[in-house]
Short mmCIF file of C-alpha atoms in Angstrom, two decimals:
data_model
loop_
_atom_site.label_atom_id
_atom_site.label_comp_id
_atom_site.label_asym_id
_atom_site.label_seq_id
_atom_site.Cartn_x
_atom_site.Cartn_y
_atom_site.Cartn_z
CA MET A 4 21.33 -34.54 7.09
CA GLU A 5 17.77 -33.78 8.16
CA GLY A 6 16.68 -30.25 9.12
CA THR A 7 19.47 -28.28 7.45
CA ASP A 8 18.81 -24.90 5.93
CA THR A 9 19.40 -26.30 2.43
CA ASP A 10 16.62 -28.88 2.68
CA PRO A 11 13.45 -27.86 0.87
CA PRO A 12 10.52 -27.25 3.24
CA GLU A 13 8.15 -30.20 3.55
CA ASP A 14 4.96 -28.30 4.34
CA PRO A 15 3.16 -27.03 1.18
CA MET A 16 2.67 -23.59 2.73
CA ASP A 17 6.37 -23.39 3.63
CA ARG A 18 7.26 -24.37 0.05
CA LEU A 19 4.94 -21.70 -1.33
CA LEU A 20 6.40 -19.06 0.98
CA ALA A 21 9.94 -20.09 0.04
CA ARG A 22 9.09 -19.74 -3.67
CA LEU A 23 7.47 -16.35 -3.11
CA ASP A 24 10.55 -15.24 -1.15
CA GLY A 25 12.78 -16.21 -4.07
CA LEU A 26 10.56 -14.48 -6.63
CA HIS A 27 10.38 -11.39 -4.45
CA ALA A 28 14.17 -11.24 -4.10
CA ARG A 29 14.63 -11.44 -7.90
CA VAL A 30 11.97 -8.81 -8.63
CA ARG A 31 13.34 -6.36 -6.04
CA ARG A 32 16.68 -6.36 -7.90
CA ILE A 33 15.07 -4.88 -11.04
CA ARG A 34 15.94 -1.18 -10.85
CA ALA A 35 13.15 -0.03 -13.17
CA LEU A 36 10.59 -1.54 -10.81
CA THR A 37 11.99 0.51 -7.94
CA TYR A 38 11.21 3.68 -9.91
CA PHE A 39 7.82 2.29 -10.95
CA THR A 40 7.03 1.55 -7.29
CA TRP A 41 7.79 5.15 -6.32
CA CYS A 42 5.50 6.37 -9.10
CA VAL A 43 2.69 4.11 -7.86
CA ARG A 44 3.16 5.33 -4.27
CA ILE A 45 3.06 8.97 -5.32
CA LEU A 46 0.05 8.54 -7.62
CA LEU A 47 -1.92 6.63 -4.99
CA ALA A 48 -1.08 9.27 -2.38
CA LEU A 49 -2.20 12.02 -4.75
CA GLY A 50 -5.44 10.13 -5.29
CA PHE A 51 -6.32 10.19 -1.58
CA LEU A 52 -4.94 13.51 -0.32
CA PRO A 53 -7.53 15.95 -1.78
CA SER A 54 -10.59 13.79 -1.10
CA GLY A 55 -9.36 12.86 2.37
CA TYR A 56 -8.66 16.48 3.22
CA ARG A 57 -12.20 17.51 2.18
CA LYS A 58 -13.60 14.88 4.53
CA ILE A 59 -11.34 15.88 7.44
CA VAL A 60 -12.47 19.52 7.22
CA ASN A 61 -16.05 18.21 6.87
CA GLU A 62 -16.70 19.65 3.41
CA PRO A 63 -19.02 17.85 1.01
CA PHE A 64 -17.23 15.56 -1.42
CA THR A 65 -19.17 16.88 -4.38
CA LEU A 66 -21.50 19.80 -5.02
CA GLU A 67 -22.61 18.59 -8.46
CA GLU A 68 -26.35 17.85 -8.09
CA SER A 69 -26.53 16.70 -11.71
CA LEU A 70 -24.75 13.47 -10.66
CA GLY A 71 -28.09 12.05 -9.40
CA ASP A 72 -27.66 8.94 -7.21
CA ILE A 73 -23.96 9.62 -6.79
CA TYR A 74 -24.66 13.08 -5.39
CA THR A 75 -27.36 11.64 -3.11
CA MET A 76 -24.99 9.00 -1.75
CA PHE A 77 -22.13 11.44 -1.09
CA THR A 78 -24.49 13.97 0.47
CA ALA A 79 -25.93 11.29 2.78
CA LEU A 80 -22.42 10.17 3.74
CA HIS A 81 -21.47 13.78 4.54
CA GLN A 82 -24.65 14.78 6.37
CA ASP A 83 -25.77 11.58 8.09
CA PHE A 84 -22.63 9.68 9.08
CA GLY A 85 -20.94 12.37 11.16
CA ALA A 86 -17.64 11.13 12.59
CA LEU A 87 -17.44 8.25 10.08
CA TYR A 88 -17.07 10.77 7.26
CA VAL A 89 -14.14 12.45 9.02
CA PHE A 90 -12.66 9.06 9.98
CA ILE A 91 -12.65 7.96 6.32
CA GLY A 92 -10.82 11.19 5.48
CA LEU A 93 -8.26 10.56 8.24
CA CYS A 94 -7.68 7.03 6.91
CA GLN A 95 -7.21 8.37 3.38
CA VAL A 96 -4.76 11.10 4.37
CA GLY A 97 -2.98 8.77 6.81
CA ALA A 98 -2.58 6.07 4.16
CA ALA A 99 -1.34 8.63 1.62
CA LEU A 100 1.28 10.03 3.99
CA LEU A 101 2.42 6.55 5.08
CA LEU A 102 2.91 5.58 1.42
CA LEU A 103 5.37 8.44 0.92
CA VAL A 104 7.74 7.32 3.69
CA PRO A 105 9.78 4.25 2.70
CA ARG A 106 9.82 2.85 6.24
CA THR A 107 6.00 3.02 6.52
CA ALA A 108 5.02 2.36 2.90
CA ALA A 109 3.87 -1.23 3.57
CA LEU A 110 1.65 -0.04 6.42
CA GLY A 111 0.32 2.69 4.13
CA ALA A 112 -0.58 0.10 1.48
CA ALA A 113 -2.23 -2.06 4.17
CA VAL A 114 -4.37 0.91 5.30
CA TYR A 115 -5.03 1.95 1.68
CA LEU A 116 -6.27 -1.50 0.64
CA PRO A 117 -9.58 -1.72 2.57
CA VAL A 118 -10.41 1.93 1.89
CA ILE A 119 -9.91 1.62 -1.86
CA THR A 120 -11.70 -1.75 -1.87
CA GLY A 121 -14.77 -0.03 -0.42
CA ILE A 122 -14.48 2.72 -3.00
CA VAL A 123 -14.26 0.17 -5.82
CA VAL A 124 -17.39 -1.59 -4.54
CA ILE A 125 -19.24 1.73 -4.44
CA THR A 126 -18.11 2.84 -7.91
CA VAL A 127 -19.02 -0.50 -9.44
CA SER A 128 -22.38 -0.75 -7.60
CA ILE A 129 -23.60 2.73 -8.47
CA ASP A 130 -23.59 3.95 -12.05
CA PHE A 131 -20.39 5.99 -12.17
CA GLY A 132 -19.93 5.25 -15.86
CA VAL A 133 -16.83 3.45 -17.10
CA GLY A 134 -13.99 5.79 -16.15
CA THR A 135 -14.36 5.99 -12.38
CA PRO A 136 -14.63 2.23 -11.74
CA LEU A 137 -11.64 1.71 -14.03
CA ILE A 138 -9.54 4.28 -12.17
CA THR A 139 -10.52 3.00 -8.73
CA SER A 140 -9.84 -0.58 -9.81
CA LEU A 141 -6.38 0.46 -11.00
CA MET A 142 -5.83 2.14 -7.63
CA LEU A 143 -6.80 -1.13 -5.94
CA LEU A 144 -4.39 -3.00 -8.20
CA GLY A 145 -1.70 -0.46 -7.27
CA ALA A 146 -2.26 -1.09 -3.54
CA VAL A 147 -1.98 -4.85 -4.08
CA TYR A 148 1.20 -4.31 -6.10
CA LEU A 149 2.71 -2.26 -3.28
CA LEU A 150 1.92 -5.00 -0.76
CA CYS A 151 3.64 -7.49 -3.07
CA TRP A 152 6.61 -5.14 -3.46
CA ASP A 153 6.94 -5.01 0.31
CA TRP A 154 6.49 -8.78 0.64
CA HIS A 155 9.45 -8.95 3.02
CA ARG A 156 7.47 -6.76 5.42
CA VAL A 157 4.09 -8.41 4.81
CA ARG A 158 5.34 -12.00 5.04
CA PRO A 159 5.86 -12.06 8.84
CA VAL A 160 2.13 -11.43 9.24
CA LEU A 161 1.56 -14.84 7.66
CA GLY A 162 3.68 -16.46 10.36
CA PRO A 163 7.19 -17.86 10.39
CA PRO A 164 7.82 -21.01 8.35
CA GLY A 165 7.90 -24.35 10.12
CA LEU A 166 5.33 -23.66 12.82
CA PRO A 167 3.86 -26.87 14.17
CA ASP A 168 0.43 -27.84 12.90
CA THR A 169 -1.97 -26.89 15.72
CA ARG A 170 -4.84 -28.73 14.08
CA ALA A 171 -3.40 -32.09 15.07
CA VAL A 172 -5.37 -33.68 17.89
CA ALA A 173 -3.36 -35.32 20.64
CA GLY A 174 -4.52 -38.74 21.06
#
């Protein structure tokens, strides 16, 4: 019978989403990963809370002039970008707090992702040495992991399966 729930989806995107749904369901049943996920949430939150707070209260991110270009960049961000500096801090603290509440953790990871992506770009572009880009890249990986963990909450953003193809031209 055509169109039953047991038929495999015909659209390649629907097939991909169905496979990801199955993989997600199996992974979410692994108890150790539930604990690992909480550790990632807490560590990522701890990574943003102090730096975000400093920005919210409009304190300089660093006072270490010996950092050269890094100090110059952070000082310019603090002194010349006004409300943007505070806004970045609000995003960091907001993302950190959202990560710690199970109901809002997916939203927290979604807010965390663009902020940490920008930080990774900065730490890779300016000579921060090896450690900082490695840590920020791991934080980015952690945010992606959390979005995958909450796939059941992220998936609806991609659209429900079986939507008609709107690219078809009536003719």
